[in-house]
């Protein structure tokens, strides 16, 4: 029983972090209709930022959330403004060239970080990195619980923003029907910048929260882009609530897979669920809430 | 008589002139001799690649300062294999064909090294491996088609439960092995692989003594990273444990970029083994120890199978979770090999960080390369290969001589040691005659991790 509960706890806590990673990607997907394949790389950049702030200025990773997120927000905004939107005005053979552009951006970000920081693995060791609380025999990682709480708070803030503010409503309107929104006087181009910025800031937050418990290297973006993508599909593309379900499902699936099936199959289990969802629940978990 | 006297005088003069004209350090008349090195400089194994690259560069500077080889300096061309077999394969192709190097060295991870070795044998080009340790890399039979099929059959056989089918598979495997024996004859003339480090199956030789005499465990769990190095080491350790009568409760592989080891470690905790044996690269080793600490795992001993467990970075990122962990190692600066301590001190002075066995392997490999190039009749691959085969020298890593034994050809033999992290320092604890500190055992993990 302890084994089961420990697995549940580990999976759930990891899932909270995954949800945050997936949410940024899904928001961008909803508004722009493109998959941002540089998502993991943007997260990686934010982790280097956190790392630098910690090593150079001694700023705690959790505090650097307030510095890092705005910087990455600006980075996302500039990427959308100067690299992605101009592509809409260019005639090309491939309609998906925005997606291809994100792949390129991901590579460039990886190489820039490699150039500055080399390929060495970096980690931030804080006094609480390995802090744990025991409840009976079940261990709860303190940093992961803090991450979970912050993820929940950020999600709530995002919902408030999307539902209650003018800007949030404009974003939702653009996601629902870009032309109509534009006819109603929404500056949809500006909305796309802001959305990409928010999506990137969410990735940045996830990266910052991951920093105290994991390590960092320039090539880590790819695997996390892949995870974010799976979470997006699980949750139903473009659905932020779905992304939360998707993230937690993936976290739990990986944990239970590792405990009961085999550690080697951890990634495979996530991907099998991904395929099953594509086959039987093409709208992702969003379908379950709408049905 | 007179004639020979004249010749004697003339050659004497020439010799004197040669001495006189001998280039000082840095001033060479001849074109540099190019040596190709393939290492992981990016990707998940970059930590090891970095320490090896720095050691190669340090050695080559020393060699060139002392006159290089054949009156020319050595020029290293270092290629990044990105820890990927296909990239490694392209890198060695490029070094041989485009750069026209005299010899290729390096080879970090086993998967990449095996891919490189395939290319080297194809072109009969000398390759000196200093780290890639999977056993089959120096076994010519593994490069024959039947040998490769036999390996697959063995895997099937190991997984097969039905005894009748198992016997059938064994017969098929034996037939394939016999056939591969014949095919080896055709590989041998082209075989050009040399290995400085011992094969993975021998890494735990030292550990075996320590376990037998001190720990005497009854049960064990083996966790390994699931690429060639981990898989090959783990199956060797499994056989070794079975031979020692240690019951294996769990043997499980994992991907080296795993984020969370707690699920598998919870299962390990439930089984409560005497020892936990881990074959890991760098950060996975640190995370495994950190997560073990978070779950309050309490075996008699945590044992690392070399690689990540001896890196200075391991102690940095695992901190107190690394205390008292023991590991197999191939080298330590305190060993009585000439120059070992000096290499360590120079490295620390130059790069402001510690070095360990991977660095020593690379440093020694560079001296072996220079020695072979000096003795080679020409820089043609055939002659370099011959010179390498005749190597018999002392290095900071120990004596180097390539021998053929059992299925392995051109394999250096050496002792392995056991180290333990004691008070933030890596100390040799086994065999007793080489020990620099008394081993700490039994260990109260709860106290260590306060």
XYZ file of C-alpha atoms in Angstrom:
741
model
C 0.000 0.000 0.000
C 2.849 2.332 0.848
C 4.337 1.625 -2.551
C 1.066 2.510 -4.254
C 0.634 5.721 -2.276
C 4.247 6.765 -2.775
C 3.906 6.256 -6.509
C 0.678 8.235 -6.510
C 2.306 11.111 -4.639
C 5.401 11.146 -6.856
C 3.331 11.051 -10.021
C 0.902 13.718 -8.889
C 3.602 16.155 -7.820
C 5.540 15.681 -11.044
C 2.250 16.072 -12.929
C 1.732 19.528 -11.460
C 4.978 20.683 -13.015
C 4.077 19.018 -16.317
C 0.751 20.828 -16.327
C 2.522 24.156 -16.146
C 4.785 23.188 -19.036
C 1.823 22.047 -21.118
C -0.343 25.075 -20.370
C 1.949 27.563 -22.071
C 2.110 25.511 -25.225
C -1.619 24.928 -25.318
C -2.377 28.642 -24.902
C -0.250 29.477 -27.923
C -1.844 26.631 -29.837
C -5.328 27.938 -29.035
C -4.710 31.469 -30.249
C -2.274 31.034 -33.108
C -3.282 27.580 -34.228
C 0.369 26.540 -34.332
C 2.362 24.151 -32.208
C 5.299 25.995 -30.712
C 8.099 23.501 -31.065
C 10.546 25.802 -29.290
C 8.600 25.580 -26.056
C 11.036 23.330 -24.203
C 13.939 25.430 -25.454
C 12.347 28.615 -24.142
C 12.009 26.837 -20.821
C 15.684 25.904 -21.026
C 16.642 29.558 -21.615
C 14.689 30.578 -18.536
C 16.526 27.932 -16.542
C 19.873 29.414 -17.598
C 18.564 32.779 -16.513
C 17.616 31.336 -13.114
C 20.979 29.638 -12.898
C 22.877 32.850 -13.700
C 20.863 34.895 -11.239
C 21.589 32.304 -8.586
C 25.310 31.927 -9.210
C 26.122 35.567 -9.981
C 23.787 37.419 -7.654
C 22.752 34.719 -5.208
C 19.072 35.168 -5.967
C 16.937 32.251 -4.833
C 15.354 30.345 -7.744
C 11.850 30.976 -6.436
C 12.467 34.714 -6.243
C 13.942 34.786 -9.719
C 10.511 33.774 -10.940
C 9.594 37.456 -10.675
C 12.622 38.537 -12.688
C 12.825 35.669 -15.131
C 9.193 35.497 -16.212
C 9.030 39.134 -17.444
C 12.300 38.731 -19.353
C 11.104 35.553 -21.041
C 7.719 37.204 -21.663
C 9.557 39.903 -23.607
C 11.597 37.296 -25.437
C 8.402 35.483 -26.476
C 6.799 38.743 -27.530
C 9.762 39.661 -29.713
C 9.902 36.196 -31.250
C 6.264 36.423 -32.270
C 6.572 40.008 -33.500
C 9.775 39.735 -35.480
C 10.118 36.094 -36.382
C 6.707 34.456 -36.607
C 4.196 37.091 -37.708
C 6.262 38.310 -40.684
C 5.978 34.802 -42.092
C 2.224 35.251 -42.494
C 2.877 37.902 -45.107
C 5.276 35.773 -47.136
C 4.047 33.494 -49.888
C 5.477 30.019 -49.356
C 4.877 26.509 -50.516
C 4.385 25.223 -47.005
C 1.533 26.697 -44.997
C 3.130 25.387 -41.802
C 6.218 27.519 -42.106
C 5.501 29.163 -38.749
C 5.858 25.773 -37.082
C 9.077 25.151 -38.997
C 10.268 28.545 -37.825
C 9.722 27.537 -34.192
C 11.860 24.450 -34.783
C 14.598 26.741 -36.072
C 14.201 29.123 -33.151
C 14.552 26.160 -30.787
C 17.821 25.148 -32.419
C 19.199 28.671 -32.364
C 18.334 29.094 -28.676
C 20.030 25.778 -27.874
C 23.219 26.760 -29.702
C 23.309 30.266 -28.200
C 23.087 28.785 -24.717
C 25.743 26.226 -25.602
C 27.983 29.034 -26.812
C 27.578 31.012 -23.603
C 27.473 28.232 -21.009
C 29.144 25.271 -22.814
C 27.544 21.838 -22.708
C 28.391 21.194 -19.097
C 25.602 20.185 -16.810
C 24.708 22.894 -14.348
C 22.683 22.583 -11.235
C 21.552 24.866 -8.473
C 21.937 23.401 -5.042
C 19.673 25.057 -2.500
C 19.258 24.004 1.138
C 15.736 22.843 0.352
C 16.544 20.922 -2.877
C 16.231 17.597 -1.098
C 13.982 18.607 1.787
C 11.235 16.094 2.457
C 8.266 15.752 4.750
C 7.172 12.321 5.885
C 3.588 11.332 6.392
C 3.811 7.838 7.779
C 6.171 6.133 5.374
C 5.258 8.355 2.432
C 7.805 10.965 1.458
C 6.718 14.342 0.065
C 9.385 16.400 -1.664
C 9.165 19.965 -0.350
C 10.329 21.742 -3.536
C 7.881 19.709 -5.616
C 5.039 20.647 -3.267
C 5.976 24.311 -3.518
C 6.095 23.890 -7.296
C 2.665 22.345 -7.225
C 1.237 25.202 -5.186
C 2.805 27.794 -7.478
C 1.507 25.918 -10.515
C -2.001 25.987 -9.069
C -1.696 29.685 -8.223
C -0.444 30.543 -11.714
C -3.247 28.535 -13.281
C -5.824 30.342 -11.184
C -4.262 33.678 -12.117
C -4.328 32.738 -15.777
C -8.002 31.840 -15.564
C -8.849 35.065 -13.824
C -6.920 36.945 -16.469
C -8.600 35.148 -19.383
C -12.117 35.397 -17.993
C -12.227 38.731 -16.220
C -9.931 41.155 -17.989
C -10.446 42.901 -21.307
C -7.156 41.664 -22.627
C -8.012 38.122 -21.556
C -11.369 38.312 -23.311
C -9.664 39.551 -26.463
C -7.311 36.603 -26.322
C -10.195 34.194 -25.986
C -12.060 35.920 -28.781
C -9.022 35.649 -31.036
C -8.726 31.965 -30.168
C -12.364 31.345 -31.043
C -12.514 33.255 -34.307
C -9.712 35.467 -35.425
C -11.609 37.196 -38.244
C -14.633 37.925 -36.121
C -12.454 39.229 -33.319
C -10.661 41.461 -35.733
C -13.999 42.790 -37.057
C -15.039 43.560 -33.484
C -12.073 45.844 -33.163
C -9.546 43.523 -31.530
C -5.994 44.134 -32.647
C -5.400 40.447 -33.273
C -1.780 40.883 -34.252
C -1.001 42.497 -30.920
C -2.944 39.712 -29.217
C -0.707 37.127 -30.839
C 2.432 38.841 -29.465
C 1.009 38.958 -26.001
C -0.175 35.376 -26.091
C 3.199 34.116 -27.203
C 4.719 36.167 -24.436
C 2.378 34.679 -21.809
C 2.921 31.168 -23.129
C 6.667 31.689 -22.915
C 6.404 33.157 -19.432
C 4.525 30.033 -18.319
C 7.304 27.861 -19.749
C 9.759 30.111 -17.938
C 7.929 29.603 -14.663
C 8.012 25.839 -15.138
C 11.731 25.973 -15.864
C 12.464 28.095 -12.836
C 10.533 25.711 -10.594
C 12.337 22.721 -12.060
C 15.767 24.231 -11.465
C 16.258 23.371 -7.758
C 15.408 19.693 -8.250
C 16.837 18.859 -11.651
C 19.864 19.846 -13.682
C 20.385 21.903 -16.760
C 22.087 21.456 -20.132
C 21.548 23.067 -23.529
C 19.996 19.983 -25.144
C 17.296 19.508 -22.564
C 14.763 21.594 -24.518
C 13.916 18.849 -27.024
C 12.673 16.251 -24.542
C 10.572 18.851 -22.753
C 9.075 20.146 -25.993
C 8.062 16.559 -26.645
C 6.505 16.199 -23.203
C 4.635 19.489 -23.595
C 3.339 18.288 -26.946
C 2.049 15.029 -25.464
C 0.373 16.951 -22.639
C -1.260 19.282 -25.175
C -2.676 16.377 -27.159
C -3.835 14.590 -24.018
C -5.618 17.685 -22.847
C -7.139 18.496 -26.204
C -5.274 21.062 -28.236
C -5.882 24.571 -27.084
C -7.646 23.724 -23.855
C -5.959 25.104 -20.757
C -8.071 23.042 -18.350
C -7.254 20.038 -20.480
C -3.542 20.781 -20.131
C -3.818 20.417 -16.373
C -5.486 17.045 -16.759
C -2.968 16.115 -19.414
C -0.013 17.048 -17.233
C -1.216 15.141 -14.208
C -2.184 12.135 -16.323
C 1.278 12.029 -17.856
C 2.945 12.395 -14.454
C 0.855 9.595 -12.976
C 1.258 7.344 -16.006
C 5.026 7.718 -15.888
C 5.194 7.067 -12.162
C 2.932 4.017 -12.203
C 4.639 2.722 -15.304
C 8.018 3.045 -13.629
C 6.866 1.287 -10.474
C 4.733 -1.489 -11.839
C 5.807 -2.075 -15.431
C 9.447 -1.077 -15.583
C 11.545 2.022 -15.421
C 12.736 1.536 -18.984
C 9.181 1.842 -20.257
C 8.529 5.155 -18.511
C 8.603 7.234 -21.684
C 6.917 4.577 -23.736
C 3.908 4.456 -21.432
C 3.353 8.180 -21.881
C 3.524 7.761 -25.646
C 1.178 4.772 -25.691
C -1.415 6.807 -23.800
C -0.790 9.580 -26.290
C -1.584 7.234 -29.204
C -4.637 5.789 -27.470
C -6.004 9.263 -26.844
C -5.429 10.212 -30.477
C -7.317 7.104 -31.590
C -10.210 7.017 -29.174
C -10.501 10.519 -27.777
C -9.415 12.716 -30.666
C -10.389 15.855 -28.781
C -8.381 14.868 -25.732
C -9.765 15.170 -22.236
C -11.655 18.253 -23.295
C -14.241 15.862 -24.738
C -14.916 14.377 -21.366
C -15.786 17.730 -19.879
C -17.973 18.763 -22.797
C -19.885 15.509 -23.232
C 88.642 0.140 -44.137
C 89.309 3.704 -45.100
C 85.999 3.983 -46.834
C 84.030 2.935 -43.818
C 86.044 5.454 -41.842
C 84.960 8.182 -44.228
C 81.362 7.084 -43.973
C 81.730 7.018 -40.221
C 83.059 10.573 -40.177
C 80.395 11.815 -42.545
C 77.569 10.189 -40.616
C 79.115 11.471 -37.399
C 79.040 14.983 -38.806
C 75.473 14.506 -39.974
C 74.481 13.303 -36.543
C 76.148 16.319 -34.973
C 74.390 18.581 -37.466
C 71.123 16.867 -36.692
C 71.601 17.482 -33.005
C 72.563 21.042 -33.712
C 69.573 21.629 -35.957
C 67.169 19.878 -33.670
C 64.194 22.161 -33.319
C 63.451 23.625 -29.952
C 59.949 23.482 -28.565
C 57.467 25.225 -30.783
C 59.810 25.518 -33.773
C 59.260 22.577 -36.002
C 60.410 22.246 -39.553
C 58.021 19.471 -40.476
C 54.279 19.478 -41.001
C 52.430 18.499 -37.815
C 51.321 14.901 -37.391
C 47.545 14.883 -37.159
C 45.774 12.738 -34.598
C 41.987 12.519 -34.516
C 40.096 12.326 -31.216
C 36.366 11.679 -30.943
C 34.709 12.674 -27.657
C 31.272 13.735 -26.428
C 31.666 17.500 -26.022
C 27.957 18.208 -26.047
C 24.986 16.193 -24.893
C 24.454 14.223 -21.738
C 28.022 12.889 -21.495
C 29.762 16.220 -22.045
C 31.158 16.247 -18.498
C 33.317 13.258 -19.273
C 34.217 14.540 -22.734
C 35.410 17.806 -21.222
C 37.708 16.217 -18.638
C 39.173 13.907 -21.302
C 39.633 16.698 -23.818
C 41.488 18.793 -21.256
C 43.714 15.834 -20.403
C 44.478 15.097 -24.060
C 45.393 18.738 -24.614
C 47.589 18.835 -21.545
C 49.446 15.705 -22.635
C 49.919 16.866 -26.199
C 51.423 20.161 -25.068
C 53.927 18.302 -22.911
C 54.796 15.930 -25.743
C 55.261 18.762 -28.238
C 57.376 20.692 -25.764
C 59.685 17.698 -25.649
C 60.075 17.555 -29.420
C 56.874 15.936 -30.650
C 57.188 12.828 -32.803
C 59.455 12.295 -35.783
C 60.616 15.902 -35.516
C 57.099 17.221 -35.934
C 54.531 18.411 -33.431
C 51.321 16.487 -32.888
C 48.171 18.308 -33.830
C 44.940 17.109 -32.275
C 41.749 17.295 -34.274
C 38.969 16.827 -31.749
C 35.510 15.952 -33.012
C 32.299 16.048 -31.015
C 30.230 12.848 -31.140
C 27.312 14.492 -29.260
C 26.975 11.170 -27.398
C 25.261 9.799 -30.510
C 26.492 6.696 -32.352
C 25.674 7.982 -35.828
C 27.466 11.270 -35.201
C 30.482 9.353 -33.895
C 30.515 7.212 -37.008
C 30.492 10.294 -39.247
C 33.200 11.904 -37.138
C 35.658 9.038 -37.563
C 34.877 8.842 -41.302
C 35.667 12.520 -41.614
C 38.897 12.225 -39.602
C 40.145 9.349 -41.735
C 39.123 10.599 -45.165
C 39.169 14.371 -44.998
C 41.714 15.179 -42.291
C 43.927 12.191 -43.112
C 44.908 11.676 -39.499
C 47.545 9.102 -38.566
C 45.395 7.443 -35.929
C 42.119 7.957 -34.096
C 41.724 7.983 -30.329
C 38.934 8.717 -27.854
C 35.639 6.920 -27.809
C 33.700 7.662 -24.658
C 30.346 5.917 -24.429
C 30.212 2.272 -25.431
C 27.425 2.762 -27.958
C 29.397 5.442 -29.808
C 32.682 3.558 -29.510
C 31.162 0.389 -30.975
C 29.860 2.377 -33.949
C 33.299 3.967 -34.471
C 35.034 0.605 -34.174
C 32.870 -0.761 -36.982
C 34.139 1.983 -39.305
C 37.753 1.540 -38.182
C 37.706 -2.196 -38.887
C 36.106 -1.651 -42.260
C 38.962 0.619 -43.270
C 41.539 -1.308 -41.212
C 42.376 1.989 -39.542
C 44.073 2.067 -36.107
C 41.723 3.125 -33.301
C 42.944 3.425 -29.722
C 39.991 3.398 -27.335
C 40.502 4.799 -23.861
C 37.044 4.671 -22.244
C 34.327 2.830 -24.213
C 34.143 -0.325 -22.148
C 31.435 -2.733 -23.337
C 33.090 -6.136 -23.545
C 32.291 -6.907 -27.154
C 34.181 -3.870 -28.488
C 37.489 -5.756 -28.437
C 35.946 -9.063 -29.485
C 36.441 -9.554 -33.237
C 33.567 -12.059 -33.272
C 31.114 -9.261 -32.468
C 31.905 -7.673 -35.838
C 30.942 -10.776 -37.841
C 27.357 -11.170 -39.096
C 26.932 -14.500 -37.292
C 28.428 -13.077 -34.106
C 25.885 -10.266 -34.135
C 23.053 -12.735 -34.686
C 24.360 -14.910 -31.857
C 24.154 -11.924 -29.483
C 20.512 -11.432 -30.437
C 19.824 -15.123 -29.919
C 21.417 -14.972 -26.477
C 19.103 -12.150 -25.506
C 16.078 -14.146 -26.697
C 17.364 -17.171 -24.828
C 17.791 -15.224 -21.590
C 14.231 -13.964 -21.794
C 12.723 -17.325 -22.785
C 10.977 -19.160 -19.936
C 10.008 -22.440 -21.653
C 12.950 -24.884 -21.165
C 12.381 -26.788 -24.450
C 12.407 -23.601 -26.489
C 15.375 -22.346 -24.472
C 17.413 -25.442 -25.376
C 16.457 -24.961 -29.015
C 17.623 -21.340 -28.934
C 20.841 -22.365 -27.243
C 21.572 -24.872 -30.020
C 20.940 -22.182 -32.639
C 23.163 -19.773 -30.753
C 25.991 -22.290 -30.484
C 25.787 -22.986 -34.206
C 25.997 -19.258 -34.915
C 28.942 -18.905 -32.564
C 30.801 -21.701 -34.324
C 30.116 -20.036 -37.652
C 31.247 -16.667 -36.385
C 34.490 -18.338 -35.295
C 35.155 -19.119 -38.961
C 34.156 -15.642 -40.067
C 36.576 -14.077 -37.574
C 39.439 -15.354 -39.719
C 38.335 -13.004 -42.472
C 37.996 -10.047 -40.051
C 41.367 -10.494 -38.392
C 43.592 -9.036 -41.123
C 41.523 -5.839 -40.987
C 41.054 -5.807 -37.194
C 42.557 -2.570 -35.893
C 40.993 -1.918 -32.479
C 43.141 -1.361 -29.384
C 41.801 -0.688 -25.913
C 43.638 0.938 -23.027
C 40.933 0.579 -20.360
C 39.749 -2.815 -19.132
C 36.402 -4.147 -20.370
C 33.250 -3.358 -18.342
C 33.031 -6.926 -17.017
C 36.262 -6.341 -15.090
C 35.316 -2.995 -13.528
C 33.777 -4.804 -10.571
C 36.765 -7.106 -9.944
C 37.937 -4.962 -7.050
C 34.411 -4.591 -5.690
C 34.013 -8.359 -5.685
C 36.847 -8.767 -3.180
C 35.435 -6.054 -0.947
C 31.949 -7.571 -0.994
C 33.248 -11.080 -0.336
C 35.490 -10.159 2.559
C 33.760 -7.228 4.217
C 30.093 -6.777 3.320
C 28.996 -10.376 2.630
C 25.618 -9.352 1.206
C 22.771 -11.833 0.683
C 20.581 -9.734 -1.582
C 21.131 -7.004 -4.160
C 19.317 -4.661 -6.499
C 20.928 -3.628 -9.776
C 19.886 -0.377 -11.450
C 21.559 0.621 -14.712
C 21.314 3.221 -17.444
C 20.005 1.379 -20.470
C 22.546 2.210 -23.170
C 25.353 -0.182 -24.124
C 27.665 0.631 -21.181
C 25.031 0.171 -18.480
C 23.405 -2.858 -20.059
C 26.685 -4.638 -20.616
C 28.006 -3.837 -17.121
C 24.738 -4.823 -15.465
C 24.566 -8.246 -17.066
C 28.180 -8.895 -16.053
C 27.474 -7.813 -12.491
C 24.393 -10.019 -12.454
C 26.450 -13.077 -13.415
C 29.084 -12.145 -10.852
C 26.486 -11.790 -8.073
C 24.890 -15.103 -8.997
C 28.314 -16.727 -8.774
C 28.807 -15.194 -5.325
C 25.434 -16.508 -4.225
C 23.897 -13.028 -3.913
C 20.197 -13.046 -4.694
C 19.130 -10.380 -7.160
C 15.801 -8.883 -6.135
C 15.401 -6.298 -8.887
C 17.451 -5.644 -12.004
C 16.171 -2.686 -13.905
C 17.319 -0.291 -16.596
C 16.402 3.371 -16.919
C 16.918 6.204 -19.363
C 19.801 8.409 -18.259
C 17.770 11.620 -18.562
C 15.077 10.387 -16.158
C 13.627 13.191 -14.057
C 12.255 11.209 -11.149
C 13.687 7.993 -9.705
C 11.316 7.823 -6.764
C 8.867 5.287 -8.227
C 11.535 2.643 -8.830
C 13.366 3.505 -5.611
C 10.134 3.058 -3.627
C 9.966 -0.443 -5.000
C 13.603 -0.989 -4.044
C 12.820 0.254 -0.549
C 10.057 -2.293 -0.209
C 12.386 -5.122 -1.228
C 14.954 -3.903 1.296
C 18.147 -5.258 -0.353
C 21.549 -5.499 1.333
C 23.285 -3.597 -1.434
C 22.175 -1.358 -4.286
C 24.488 -1.562 -7.283
C 24.134 1.257 -9.800
C 25.677 1.677 -13.230
C 25.162 5.318 -14.108
C 26.624 8.239 -15.978
C 26.918 11.632 -14.342
C 23.701 13.374 -13.321
C 21.636 10.236 -13.065
C 24.113 9.043 -10.423
C 23.591 12.219 -8.387
C 19.795 12.128 -8.754
C 19.680 8.444 -7.761
C 21.530 9.247 -4.545
C 19.465 12.372 -3.851
C 16.193 10.540 -4.337
C 17.426 7.599 -2.223
C 18.071 10.073 0.538
C 14.619 11.629 0.142
C 13.012 8.212 0.454
C 15.263 7.208 3.386
C 16.556 4.103 1.674
C 18.624 2.055 4.052
C 20.697 -0.693 2.447
C 23.985 -1.881 3.891
C 25.820 -0.196 1.052
C 25.353 1.904 -2.071
C 27.748 0.746 -4.761
C 28.484 2.594 -8.003
C 29.918 0.836 -11.022
C 32.427 3.517 -11.987
C 31.625 6.261 -14.551
C 29.526 8.976 -12.866
C 30.233 7.972 -9.293
C 33.858 9.110 -9.310
C 33.373 12.510 -10.969
C 33.934 15.614 -8.817
C 30.584 16.851 -10.167
C 28.891 13.860 -8.554
C 29.894 15.027 -5.092
C 29.021 18.616 -5.923
C 25.468 17.827 -6.956
C 24.695 14.970 -4.580
C 26.366 16.561 -1.541
C 25.719 14.686 1.664
C 23.731 12.071 -0.243
C 27.063 11.026 -1.760
C 28.784 10.427 1.592
C 30.181 6.917 2.093
C 29.045 5.757 -1.348
C 31.589 3.358 -2.814
C 32.448 2.909 -6.454
C 34.587 0.847 -8.741
C 37.415 2.825 -10.256
C 40.328 2.236 -12.580
C 42.676 4.854 -11.230
C 43.450 7.145 -8.365
C 46.165 9.764 -8.040
C 47.599 7.968 -5.010
C 48.472 4.823 -6.984
C 52.197 4.163 -7.391
C 52.213 4.699 -11.174
C 54.999 7.094 -12.178
C 53.651 10.582 -12.794
C 50.136 9.858 -11.502
C 50.282 12.406 -8.706
C 52.044 14.923 -10.898
C 49.348 14.615 -13.573
C 46.672 15.169 -10.927
C 48.406 18.222 -9.453
C 49.130 19.763 -12.848
C 45.540 19.242 -13.904
C 44.211 20.884 -10.758
C 46.625 23.778 -11.161
C 45.710 24.324 -14.771
C 41.955 23.771 -14.812
C 41.093 24.616 -11.196
C 39.175 21.393 -10.671
C 39.883 17.776 -9.760
C 40.439 15.055 -12.292
C 39.706 11.348 -11.984
C 40.101 8.111 -13.877
C 38.566 9.256 -17.171
C 41.044 12.096 -17.385
C 43.928 9.757 -16.549
C 42.793 7.396 -19.292
C 42.885 10.176 -21.852
C 46.207 11.516 -20.615
C 47.788 8.060 -20.753
C 46.226 7.366 -24.159
C 47.943 10.452 -25.576
C 51.316 9.159 -24.404
C 50.586 5.723 -25.873
C 49.653 7.377 -29.173
C 52.847 9.459 -29.209
C 54.931 6.404 -28.342
C 53.390 4.358 -31.153
C 53.828 7.181 -33.668
C 57.486 7.566 -32.664
C 58.141 3.870 -33.207
C 56.045 3.476 -36.365
C 58.095 3.054 -39.549
C 55.827 5.474 -41.351
C 52.534 7.185 -40.660
C 50.662 4.754 -42.911
C 47.806 3.003 -41.042
C 49.484 -0.397 -41.465
C 52.678 0.733 -39.751
C 50.888 2.645 -37.005
C 48.801 -0.446 -36.329
C 51.953 -2.562 -36.050
C 53.581 -0.055 -33.706
C 50.494 0.080 -31.474
C 50.389 -3.700 -31.279
C 54.004 -3.698 -30.053
C 53.275 -1.157 -27.281
C 54.854 -1.985 -23.945
C 55.198 1.061 -21.755
C 54.455 2.599 -18.382
C 51.907 5.417 -18.131
C 50.240 7.376 -15.347
C 47.368 4.953 -15.783
C 49.578 1.907 -15.211
C 51.480 -0.410 -17.542
C 50.073 -0.648 -21.063
C 50.467 -3.701 -23.246
C 47.906 -5.028 -25.697
C 47.275 -8.737 -25.390
C 44.826 -11.260 -26.759
C 42.995 -13.390 -24.273
C 39.820 -15.421 -24.605
C 37.616 -13.749 -27.212
C 39.334 -10.368 -26.821
C 42.109 -9.099 -29.050
C 44.391 -6.104 -28.344
C 43.068 -5.535 -24.870
C 45.145 -3.944 -22.098
C 44.976 -5.738 -18.752
C 44.905 -3.893 -15.455
C 43.776 -3.936 -11.860
C 40.638 -2.229 -10.681
C 40.126 -0.541 -7.344
C 37.383 0.460 -4.958
C 36.981 4.061 -3.835
C 34.729 5.598 -1.226
C 33.590 9.193 -0.716
C 34.916 10.039 2.729
C 34.516 13.589 3.970
C 34.156 14.989 0.449
C 37.241 13.178 -0.820
C 37.549 10.128 -2.964
C 39.783 7.636 -1.136
C 41.024 4.244 -2.277
C 39.754 1.640 0.197
C 40.382 -1.633 -1.629
C 42.549 -3.653 -2.267
C 44.090 -3.073 1.127
C 47.643 -2.714 -0.190
C 46.666 0.358 -2.261
C 44.264 1.845 0.292
C 44.670 5.517 1.193
C 42.057 5.373 3.942
C 40.269 2.810 6.027
C 36.879 1.935 4.585
C 33.790 3.107 6.442
C 31.498 0.153 7.007
C 28.863 -0.447 8.283
C 27.286 2.901 7.509
C 24.418 4.542 9.352
C 22.796 6.373 6.432
C 20.340 8.279 8.597
C 23.264 9.833 10.472
C 25.236 10.577 7.290
C 22.345 12.533 5.868
C 21.408 14.715 8.773
